[in-house]
Short mmCIF file of C-alpha atoms in Angstrom, two decimals:
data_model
loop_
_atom_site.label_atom_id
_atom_site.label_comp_id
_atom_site.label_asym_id
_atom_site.label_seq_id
_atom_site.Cartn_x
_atom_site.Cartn_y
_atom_site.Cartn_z
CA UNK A 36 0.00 0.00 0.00
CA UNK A 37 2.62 2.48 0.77
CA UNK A 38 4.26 1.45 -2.21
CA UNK A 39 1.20 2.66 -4.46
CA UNK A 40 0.59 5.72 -2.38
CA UNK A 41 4.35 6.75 -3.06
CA UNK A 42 3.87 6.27 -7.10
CA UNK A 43 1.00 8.31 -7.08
CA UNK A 44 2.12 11.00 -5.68
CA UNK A 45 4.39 11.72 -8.58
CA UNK A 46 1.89 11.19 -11.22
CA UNK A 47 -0.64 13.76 -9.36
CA UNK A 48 2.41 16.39 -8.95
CA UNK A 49 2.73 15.76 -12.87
CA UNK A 50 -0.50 16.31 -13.58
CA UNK A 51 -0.66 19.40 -11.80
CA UNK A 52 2.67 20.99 -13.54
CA UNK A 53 1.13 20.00 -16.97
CA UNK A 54 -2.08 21.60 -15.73
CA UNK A 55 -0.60 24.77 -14.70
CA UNK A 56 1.78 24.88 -17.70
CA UNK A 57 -1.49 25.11 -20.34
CA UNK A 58 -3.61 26.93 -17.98
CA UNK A 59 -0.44 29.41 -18.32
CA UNK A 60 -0.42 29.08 -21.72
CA UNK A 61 -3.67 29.42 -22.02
CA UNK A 62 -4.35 32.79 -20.29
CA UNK A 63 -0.68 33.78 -22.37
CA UNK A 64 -2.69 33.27 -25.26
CA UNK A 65 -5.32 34.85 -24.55
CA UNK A 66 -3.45 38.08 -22.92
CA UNK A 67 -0.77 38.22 -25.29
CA UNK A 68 -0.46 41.18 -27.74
CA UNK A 69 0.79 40.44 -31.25
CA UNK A 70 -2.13 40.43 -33.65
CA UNK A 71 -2.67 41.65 -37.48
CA UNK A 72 -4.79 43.96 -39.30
CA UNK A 73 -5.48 43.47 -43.48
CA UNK A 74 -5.28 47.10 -45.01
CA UNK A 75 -7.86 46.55 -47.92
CA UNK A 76 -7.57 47.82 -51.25
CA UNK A 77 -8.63 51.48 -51.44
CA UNK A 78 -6.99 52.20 -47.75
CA UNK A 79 -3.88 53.74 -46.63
CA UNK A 80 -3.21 52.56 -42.69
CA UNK A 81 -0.51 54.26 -40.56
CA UNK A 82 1.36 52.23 -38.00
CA UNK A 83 1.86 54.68 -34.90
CA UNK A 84 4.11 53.62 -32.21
CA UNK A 85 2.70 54.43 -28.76
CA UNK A 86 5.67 54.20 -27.05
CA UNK A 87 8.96 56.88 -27.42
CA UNK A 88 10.45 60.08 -27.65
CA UNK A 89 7.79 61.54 -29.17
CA UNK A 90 4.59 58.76 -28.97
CA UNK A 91 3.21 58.49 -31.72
CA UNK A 92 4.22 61.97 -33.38
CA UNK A 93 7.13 61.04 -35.57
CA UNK A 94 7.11 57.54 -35.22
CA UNK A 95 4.14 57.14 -38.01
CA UNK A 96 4.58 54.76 -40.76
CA UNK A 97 2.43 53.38 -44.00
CA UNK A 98 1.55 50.24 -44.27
CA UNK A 99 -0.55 47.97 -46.66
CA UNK A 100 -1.70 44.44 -46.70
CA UNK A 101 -1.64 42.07 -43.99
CA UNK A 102 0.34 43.95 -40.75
CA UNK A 103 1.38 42.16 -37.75
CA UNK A 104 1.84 44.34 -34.71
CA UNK A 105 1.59 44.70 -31.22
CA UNK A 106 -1.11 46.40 -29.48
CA UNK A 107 0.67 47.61 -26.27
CA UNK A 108 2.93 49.34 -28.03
CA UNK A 109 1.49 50.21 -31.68
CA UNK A 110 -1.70 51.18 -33.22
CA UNK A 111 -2.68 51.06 -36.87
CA UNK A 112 -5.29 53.44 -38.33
CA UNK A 113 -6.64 53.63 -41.49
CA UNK A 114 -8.29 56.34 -44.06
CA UNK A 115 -9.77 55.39 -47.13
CA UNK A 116 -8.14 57.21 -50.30
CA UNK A 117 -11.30 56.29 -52.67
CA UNK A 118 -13.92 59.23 -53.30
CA UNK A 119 -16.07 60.01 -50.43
CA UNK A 120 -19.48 61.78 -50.90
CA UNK A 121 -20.69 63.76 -48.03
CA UNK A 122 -23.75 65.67 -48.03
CA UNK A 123 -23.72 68.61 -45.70
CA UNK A 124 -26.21 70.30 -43.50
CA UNK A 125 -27.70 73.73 -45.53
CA UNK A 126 -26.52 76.81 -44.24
CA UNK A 127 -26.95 80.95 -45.61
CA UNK A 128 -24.20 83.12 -46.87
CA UNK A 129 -25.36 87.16 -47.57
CA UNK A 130 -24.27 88.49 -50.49
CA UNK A 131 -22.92 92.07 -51.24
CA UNK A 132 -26.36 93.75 -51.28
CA UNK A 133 -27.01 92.11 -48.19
CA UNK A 134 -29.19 89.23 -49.98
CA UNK A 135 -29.24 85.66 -47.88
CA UNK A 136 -28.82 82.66 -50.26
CA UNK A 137 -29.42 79.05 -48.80
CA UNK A 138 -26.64 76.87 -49.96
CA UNK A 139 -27.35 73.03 -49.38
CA UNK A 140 -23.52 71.61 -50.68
CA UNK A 141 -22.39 68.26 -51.16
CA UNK A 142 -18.44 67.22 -51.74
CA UNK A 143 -16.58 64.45 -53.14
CA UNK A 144 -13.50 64.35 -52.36
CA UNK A 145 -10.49 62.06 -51.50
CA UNK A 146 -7.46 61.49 -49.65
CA UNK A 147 -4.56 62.23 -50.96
CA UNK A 148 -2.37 58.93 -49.94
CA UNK A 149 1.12 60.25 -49.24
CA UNK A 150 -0.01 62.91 -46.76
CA UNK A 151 -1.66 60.61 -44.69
CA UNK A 152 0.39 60.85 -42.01
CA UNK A 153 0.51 64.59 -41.83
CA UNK A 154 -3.42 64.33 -41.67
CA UNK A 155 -3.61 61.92 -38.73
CA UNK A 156 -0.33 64.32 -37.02
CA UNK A 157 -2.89 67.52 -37.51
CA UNK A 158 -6.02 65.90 -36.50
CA UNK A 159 -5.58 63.29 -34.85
CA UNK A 160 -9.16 62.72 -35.56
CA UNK A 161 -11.25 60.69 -37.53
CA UNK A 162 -12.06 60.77 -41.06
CA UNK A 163 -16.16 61.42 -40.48
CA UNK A 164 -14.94 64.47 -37.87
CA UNK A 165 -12.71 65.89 -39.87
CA UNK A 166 -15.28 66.11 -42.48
CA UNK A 167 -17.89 67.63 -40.77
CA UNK A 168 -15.24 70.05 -38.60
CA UNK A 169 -11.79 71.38 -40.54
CA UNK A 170 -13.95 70.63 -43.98
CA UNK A 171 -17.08 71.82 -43.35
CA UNK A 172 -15.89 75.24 -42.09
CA UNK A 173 -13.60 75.13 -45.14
CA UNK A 174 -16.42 74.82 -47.64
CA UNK A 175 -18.65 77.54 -45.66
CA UNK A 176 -15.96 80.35 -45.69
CA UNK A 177 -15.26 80.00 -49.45
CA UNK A 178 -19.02 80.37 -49.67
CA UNK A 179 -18.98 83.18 -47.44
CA UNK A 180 -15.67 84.73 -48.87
CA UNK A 181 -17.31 84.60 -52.47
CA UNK A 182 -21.25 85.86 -51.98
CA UNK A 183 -19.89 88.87 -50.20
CA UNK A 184 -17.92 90.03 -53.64
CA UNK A 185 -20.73 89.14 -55.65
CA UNK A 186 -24.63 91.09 -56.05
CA UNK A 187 -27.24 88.96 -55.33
CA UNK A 188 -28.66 89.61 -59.04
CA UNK A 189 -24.83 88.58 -60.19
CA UNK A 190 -24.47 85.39 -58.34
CA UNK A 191 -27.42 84.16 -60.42
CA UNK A 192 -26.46 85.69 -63.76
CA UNK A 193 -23.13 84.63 -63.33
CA UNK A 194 -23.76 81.21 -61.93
CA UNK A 195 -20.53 80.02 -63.64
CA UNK A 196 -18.45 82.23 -62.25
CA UNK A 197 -19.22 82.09 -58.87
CA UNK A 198 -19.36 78.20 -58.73
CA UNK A 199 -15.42 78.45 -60.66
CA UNK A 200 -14.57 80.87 -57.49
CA UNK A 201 -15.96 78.70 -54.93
CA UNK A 202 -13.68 75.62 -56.51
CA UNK A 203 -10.65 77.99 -56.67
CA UNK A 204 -10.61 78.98 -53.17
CA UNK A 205 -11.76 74.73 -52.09
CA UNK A 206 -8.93 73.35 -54.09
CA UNK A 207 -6.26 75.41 -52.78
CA UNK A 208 -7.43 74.50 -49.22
CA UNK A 209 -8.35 71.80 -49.11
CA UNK A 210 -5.26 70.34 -50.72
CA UNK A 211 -2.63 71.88 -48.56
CA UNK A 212 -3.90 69.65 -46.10
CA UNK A 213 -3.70 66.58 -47.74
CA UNK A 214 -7.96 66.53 -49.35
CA UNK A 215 -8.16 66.32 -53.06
CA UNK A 216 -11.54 68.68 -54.07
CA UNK A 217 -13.13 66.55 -56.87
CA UNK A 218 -16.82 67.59 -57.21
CA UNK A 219 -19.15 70.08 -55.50
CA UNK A 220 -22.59 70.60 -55.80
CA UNK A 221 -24.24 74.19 -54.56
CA UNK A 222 -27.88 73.73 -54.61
CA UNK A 223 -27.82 77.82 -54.40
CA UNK A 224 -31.50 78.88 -53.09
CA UNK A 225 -32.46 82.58 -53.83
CA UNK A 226 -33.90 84.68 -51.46
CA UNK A 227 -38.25 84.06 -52.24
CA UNK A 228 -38.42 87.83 -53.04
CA UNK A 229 -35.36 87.09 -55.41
CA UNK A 230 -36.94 84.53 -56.84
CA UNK A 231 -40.34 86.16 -57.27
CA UNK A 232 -38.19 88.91 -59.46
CA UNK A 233 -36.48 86.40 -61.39
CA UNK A 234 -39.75 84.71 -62.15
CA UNK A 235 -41.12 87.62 -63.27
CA UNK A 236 -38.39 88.63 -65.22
CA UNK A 237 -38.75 85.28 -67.08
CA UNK A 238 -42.33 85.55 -67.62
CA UNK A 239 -42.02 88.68 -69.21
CA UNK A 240 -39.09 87.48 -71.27
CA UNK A 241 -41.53 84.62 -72.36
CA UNK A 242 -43.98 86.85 -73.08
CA UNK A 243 -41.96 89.52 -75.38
CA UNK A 244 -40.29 86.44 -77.20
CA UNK A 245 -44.32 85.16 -77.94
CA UNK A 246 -45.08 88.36 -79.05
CA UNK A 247 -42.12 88.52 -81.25
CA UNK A 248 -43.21 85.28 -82.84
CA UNK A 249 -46.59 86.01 -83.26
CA UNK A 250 -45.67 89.29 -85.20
CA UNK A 251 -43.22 87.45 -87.36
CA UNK A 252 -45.94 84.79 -87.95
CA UNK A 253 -48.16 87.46 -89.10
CA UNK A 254 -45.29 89.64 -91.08
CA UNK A 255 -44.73 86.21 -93.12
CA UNK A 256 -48.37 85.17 -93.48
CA UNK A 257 -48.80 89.11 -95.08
CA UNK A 258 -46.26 88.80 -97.26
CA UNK A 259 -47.55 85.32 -98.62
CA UNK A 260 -50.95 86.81 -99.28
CA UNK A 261 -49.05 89.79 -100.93
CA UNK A 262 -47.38 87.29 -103.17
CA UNK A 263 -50.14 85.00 -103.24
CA UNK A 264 -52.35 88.64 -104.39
CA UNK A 265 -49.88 89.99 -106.61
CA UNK A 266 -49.30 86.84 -108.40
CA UNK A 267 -53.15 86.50 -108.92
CA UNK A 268 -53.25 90.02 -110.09
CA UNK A 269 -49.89 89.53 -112.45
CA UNK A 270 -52.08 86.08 -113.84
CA UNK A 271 -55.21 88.44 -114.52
CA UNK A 272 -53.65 90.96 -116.66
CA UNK A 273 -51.32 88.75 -118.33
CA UNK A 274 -54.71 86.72 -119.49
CA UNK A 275 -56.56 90.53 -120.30
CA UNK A 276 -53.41 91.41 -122.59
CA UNK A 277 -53.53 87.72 -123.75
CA UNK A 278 -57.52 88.03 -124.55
CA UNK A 279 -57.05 91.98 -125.22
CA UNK A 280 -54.34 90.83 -128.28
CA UNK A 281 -56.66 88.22 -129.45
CA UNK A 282 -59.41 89.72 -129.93
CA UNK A 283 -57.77 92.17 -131.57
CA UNK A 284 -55.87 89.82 -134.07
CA UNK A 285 -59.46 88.82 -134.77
CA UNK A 286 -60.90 91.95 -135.39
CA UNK A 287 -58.06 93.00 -137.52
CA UNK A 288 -58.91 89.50 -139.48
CA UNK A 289 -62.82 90.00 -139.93
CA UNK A 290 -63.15 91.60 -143.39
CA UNK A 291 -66.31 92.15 -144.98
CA UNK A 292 -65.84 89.39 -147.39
CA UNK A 293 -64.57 86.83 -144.51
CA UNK A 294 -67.77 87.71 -142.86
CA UNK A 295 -70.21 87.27 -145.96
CA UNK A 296 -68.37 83.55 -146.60
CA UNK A 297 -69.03 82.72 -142.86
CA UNK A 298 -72.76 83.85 -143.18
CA UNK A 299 -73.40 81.57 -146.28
CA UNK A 300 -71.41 78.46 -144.91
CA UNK A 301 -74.06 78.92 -141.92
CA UNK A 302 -76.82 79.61 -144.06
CA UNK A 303 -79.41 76.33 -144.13
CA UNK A 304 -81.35 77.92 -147.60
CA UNK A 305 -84.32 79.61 -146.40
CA UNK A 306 -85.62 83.34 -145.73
CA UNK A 307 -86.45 84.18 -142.26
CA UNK A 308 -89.60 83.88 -141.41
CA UNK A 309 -89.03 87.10 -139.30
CA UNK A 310 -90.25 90.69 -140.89
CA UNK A 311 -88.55 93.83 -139.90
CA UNK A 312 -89.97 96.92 -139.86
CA UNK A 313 -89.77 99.50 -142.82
CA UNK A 314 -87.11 98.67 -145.39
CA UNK A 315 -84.68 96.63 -142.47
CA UNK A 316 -83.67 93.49 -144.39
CA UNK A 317 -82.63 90.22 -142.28
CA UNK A 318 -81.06 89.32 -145.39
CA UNK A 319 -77.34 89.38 -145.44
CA UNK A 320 -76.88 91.82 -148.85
CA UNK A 321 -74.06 89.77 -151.07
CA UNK A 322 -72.01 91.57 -153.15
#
């Protein structure tokens, strides 16, 4: 018996040591640090050491595809560099004249790849707050900057101009800080007394050019019954001097004799029946 009990006893210490080594392994597995991160196509993703001189700071690097690292020390971040659309919140600018358009924008924009790590030093936000903060405010001062230099009649007649401003003053900003402008839509809104002007103003446009159509309509529809008139009349006298010749060709042609030979080829042989009065003969006289 004491024999067994003394062989066990090294078999249950065993068991323990192996116990303890995988429960250690276990919780070292769980616990442990060193994971990886896939940077997808489309994304830039900064490795930033947390640790150092300067944490974080200057110790930024890119990285792509799979990226082994370890989170007590390092942290990886990523932006995407495709287009991003982001429709903004409306908001008024005043124009020269003191006119208050509603502008309702929406960029597209994207990251420009090898500033990254600038972006992430000056922010260290974010993409989706550093839209709506640094880029929003960027987008409503060039609005702001422009409409004051412009009249509120000129930012609508000169719609072109003011939208080629407006992308002047976003692409210089916007760039120096590592966002590429690539679209923006105003959706400029007009003051309603503005509008009611301009609508107006079109009406009675419409209304001139009408006006000017109806009276060429009726300038061209006179001078087709002019034409139409003086052709008939041309037609008439051309057939009066055509019947006005003939009939005098045939006058010219009816001699006495001519007229005598037409009477008897006409004549059937017998006297009218008919008596005129005193000595009027019905008779044809031959000569």
């Amino acid at each position: 018996m004491e024999y067994e009990e003394t062989g066990r006893k090294p078999l249950i210490k065993r068991l323990i040591k192996y116990g303890a080594i995988l429960v250690a392994l276990i919780i070292v597995y769980v616990i442990q640090p060193f994971t990886y991160e896939n940077i997808d196509a489309g994304n830039v993703g900064i490795k930033i050491n947390l640790y150092g001189t300067d944490r974080g700071v200057d110790n930024i690097t890119i990285v792509t595809g799979r990226v082994w690292y370890n989170t007590w020390t390092t942290k990886i971040v990523e932006f995407p560099t495709y287009t991003q659309s982001v429709d903004y919140e409306p908001f008024v600018v005043t124009t020269r004249d003191a006119a208050e358009f509603k502008v309702d924008p929406k960029l597209n924009y994207h990251v420009n790849s090898t500033m990254v790590p600038q972006i992430y030093r000056q922010y260290r936000k974010p993409l989706a707050e550093i839209e709506q903060q640094f880029m929003r405010n960027t987008i409503y001062d060039a609005y702001r900057i422009v409409a004051n230099s412009f009249s509120s009649d000129s930012v609508m007649s000169n719609r072109e101009r003011f939208e080629d401003r407006i992308q002047m003053i976003l692409t210089k900003n916007l760039s120096k800080d590592g966002f590429v402008y690539d679209q923006l839509t105003s959706a400029i809104t007009p003051p309603e007394s503005l509008r009611q002007m301009i609508d107006e103003k079109n009406a009675s446009i419409q209304a001139r050019l009408k006006a000017e159509n109806q009276a060429k309509q009726a300038d061209a529809e006179a001078k087709v019954k002019v034409a139409t008139a003086t052709g008939e009349a041309q037609a008439l006298l051309v057939r009066a001097k055509s019947e006005s010749e003939a009939n005098r060709l045939r006058q010219s042609s009816l001699t006495p004799m001519l007229i005598q030979q037409e009477w008897i080829k006409k004549w059937d042989g017998k006297l009218p029946t008919t008596q005129a009065g005193g000595n009027t003969s019905l008779m044809m006289p031959i000569k």
